[in-house]
mmCIF file of C-alpha atoms in Angstrom:
data_model
loop_
_atom_site.group_PDB
_atom_site.id
_atom_site.type_symbol
_atom_site.label_atom_id
_atom_site.label_comp_id
_atom_site.label_asym_id
_atom_site.label_seq_id
_atom_site.Cartn_x
_atom_site.Cartn_y
_atom_site.Cartn_z
ATOM 1 C CA UNK H 1 -17.305 1.097 -5.516
ATOM 2 C CA UNK H 2 -17.296 -0.903 -2.648
ATOM 3 C CA UNK H 3 -17.251 0.828 1.175
ATOM 4 C CA UNK H 4 -16.075 -0.680 4.084
ATOM 5 C CA UNK H 5 -16.971 0.532 7.904
ATOM 6 C CA UNK H 6 -13.631 1.079 9.219
ATOM 7 C CA UNK H 7 -14.003 -2.203 12.015
ATOM 8 C CA UNK H 8 -13.978 -4.109 8.732
ATOM 9 C CA UNK H 9 -10.315 -2.788 7.582
ATOM 10 C CA UNK H 10 -7.498 -4.562 8.820
ATOM 11 C CA UNK H 11 -4.678 -1.571 8.527
ATOM 12 C CA UNK H 12 -1.010 -2.676 7.599
ATOM 13 C CA UNK H 13 0.474 -0.209 10.374
ATOM 14 C CA UNK H 14 3.005 2.927 10.451
ATOM 15 C CA UNK H 15 5.415 -0.241 11.813
ATOM 16 C CA UNK H 16 5.766 -1.511 8.269
ATOM 17 C CA UNK H 17 6.081 1.248 6.797
ATOM 18 C CA UNK H 18 8.931 2.570 8.813
ATOM 19 C CA UNK H 19 10.526 -0.620 7.741
ATOM 20 C CA UNK H 20 9.806 -0.286 4.390
ATOM 21 C CA UNK H 21 11.342 3.186 4.509
ATOM 22 C CA UNK H 22 14.419 1.970 5.847
ATOM 23 C CA UNK H 23 14.701 -0.839 3.410
ATOM 24 C CA UNK H 24 14.445 -3.575 6.183
ATOM 25 C CA UNK H 25 12.581 -5.914 3.623
ATOM 26 C CA UNK H 26 13.718 -9.137 5.827
ATOM 27 C CA UNK H 27 12.044 -7.764 8.832
ATOM 28 C CA UNK H 28 9.189 -6.073 7.170
ATOM 29 C CA UNK H 29 8.211 -9.503 5.166
ATOM 30 C CA UNK H 30 8.465 -10.767 8.836
ATOM 31 C CA UNK H 31 5.796 -8.838 10.200
ATOM 32 C CA UNK H 32 3.347 -9.329 7.856
ATOM 33 C CA UNK H 33 4.362 -12.198 6.149
ATOM 34 C CA UNK H 34 6.432 -12.752 2.868
ATOM 35 C CA UNK H 35 3.121 -13.290 0.191
ATOM 36 C CA UNK H 36 1.477 -10.263 1.620
ATOM 37 C CA UNK H 37 5.042 -8.004 1.594
ATOM 38 C CA UNK H 38 5.106 -9.053 -1.854
ATOM 39 C CA UNK H 39 1.774 -7.792 -2.860
ATOM 40 C CA UNK H 40 2.298 -4.756 -1.078
ATOM 41 C CA UNK H 41 5.550 -3.639 -2.306
ATOM 42 C CA UNK H 42 4.342 -4.699 -6.106
ATOM 43 C CA UNK H 43 1.092 -2.318 -5.478
ATOM 44 C CA UNK H 44 3.546 0.405 -4.156
ATOM 45 C CA UNK H 45 6.016 0.373 -7.296
ATOM 46 C CA UNK H 46 3.324 0.474 -9.630
ATOM 47 C CA UNK H 47 1.499 3.184 -8.413
ATOM 48 C CA UNK H 48 4.478 5.508 -7.816
ATOM 49 C CA UNK H 49 5.498 4.279 -11.480
ATOM 50 C CA UNK H 50 2.351 5.429 -13.288
ATOM 51 C CA UNK H 51 2.348 8.779 -10.695
ATOM 52 C CA UNK H 52 6.188 9.556 -11.336
ATOM 53 C CA UNK H 53 5.550 8.896 -14.962
ATOM 54 C CA UNK H 54 2.566 11.208 -15.230
ATOM 55 C CA UNK H 55 4.042 13.872 -13.126
ATOM 56 C CA UNK H 56 6.735 13.977 -15.500
ATOM 57 C CA UNK H 57 3.822 14.850 -18.642
ATOM 58 C CA UNK H 58 2.930 17.859 -16.554
ATOM 59 C CA UNK H 59 6.620 19.056 -16.071
ATOM 60 C CA UNK H 60 7.023 17.660 -12.450
ATOM 61 C CA UNK H 61 9.316 15.265 -10.445
ATOM 62 C CA UNK H 62 7.427 13.155 -7.527
ATOM 63 C CA UNK H 63 10.431 13.136 -5.067
ATOM 64 C CA UNK H 64 8.495 11.575 -2.117
ATOM 65 C CA UNK H 65 5.146 10.330 -1.200
ATOM 66 C CA UNK H 66 3.606 7.361 0.636
ATOM 67 C CA UNK H 67 0.829 4.929 0.619
ATOM 68 C CA UNK H 68 -1.534 3.654 3.072
ATOM 69 C CA UNK H 69 -2.532 -0.438 2.793
ATOM 70 C CA UNK H 70 -5.235 -1.942 4.358
ATOM 71 C CA UNK H 71 -7.264 -5.841 3.860
ATOM 72 C CA UNK H 72 -10.860 -5.937 3.805
ATOM 73 C CA UNK H 73 -12.672 -9.131 3.543
ATOM 74 C CA UNK H 74 -13.267 -10.577 -0.551
ATOM 75 C CA UNK H 75 -16.868 -10.047 -1.558
ATOM 76 C CA UNK H 76 -17.554 -13.800 -1.101
ATOM 77 C CA UNK H 77 -16.142 -13.925 2.348
ATOM 78 C CA UNK H 78 -13.223 -16.184 1.468
ATOM 79 C CA UNK H 79 -10.581 -14.473 2.257
ATOM 80 C CA UNK H 80 -8.914 -10.942 1.967
ATOM 81 C CA UNK H 81 -8.041 -8.391 -0.472
ATOM 82 C CA UNK H 82 -5.464 -5.723 -0.085
ATOM 83 C CA UNK H 83 -6.640 -2.352 -0.840
ATOM 84 C CA UNK H 84 -5.326 1.376 -0.933
ATOM 85 C CA UNK H 85 -6.681 3.039 2.155
ATOM 86 C CA UNK H 86 -5.718 6.937 2.087
ATOM 87 C CA UNK H 87 -2.777 9.326 1.732
ATOM 88 C CA UNK H 88 -2.362 8.948 -1.797
ATOM 89 C CA UNK H 89 0.726 10.519 -3.058
ATOM 90 C CA UNK H 90 0.911 12.990 -0.320
#
């Protein structure tokens, strides 16, 4: 597991999450770019599906949650990678 100093993580801001929750895909994608938006969308949907499926095995319904993502430098320094930052399933 790699750890990062907070100044090395570029957070995807609450503005994006507000836009996503309002289902304003074009606006959210214009804020962070369509490629990154697609990565966040796929990651969030996969995380939610897996968590909701697990909850059902325990007789629970996962009705609402949020995920916070950030970008960190890749190990080789050639770019950035998407990471799950905080507040998982709260």
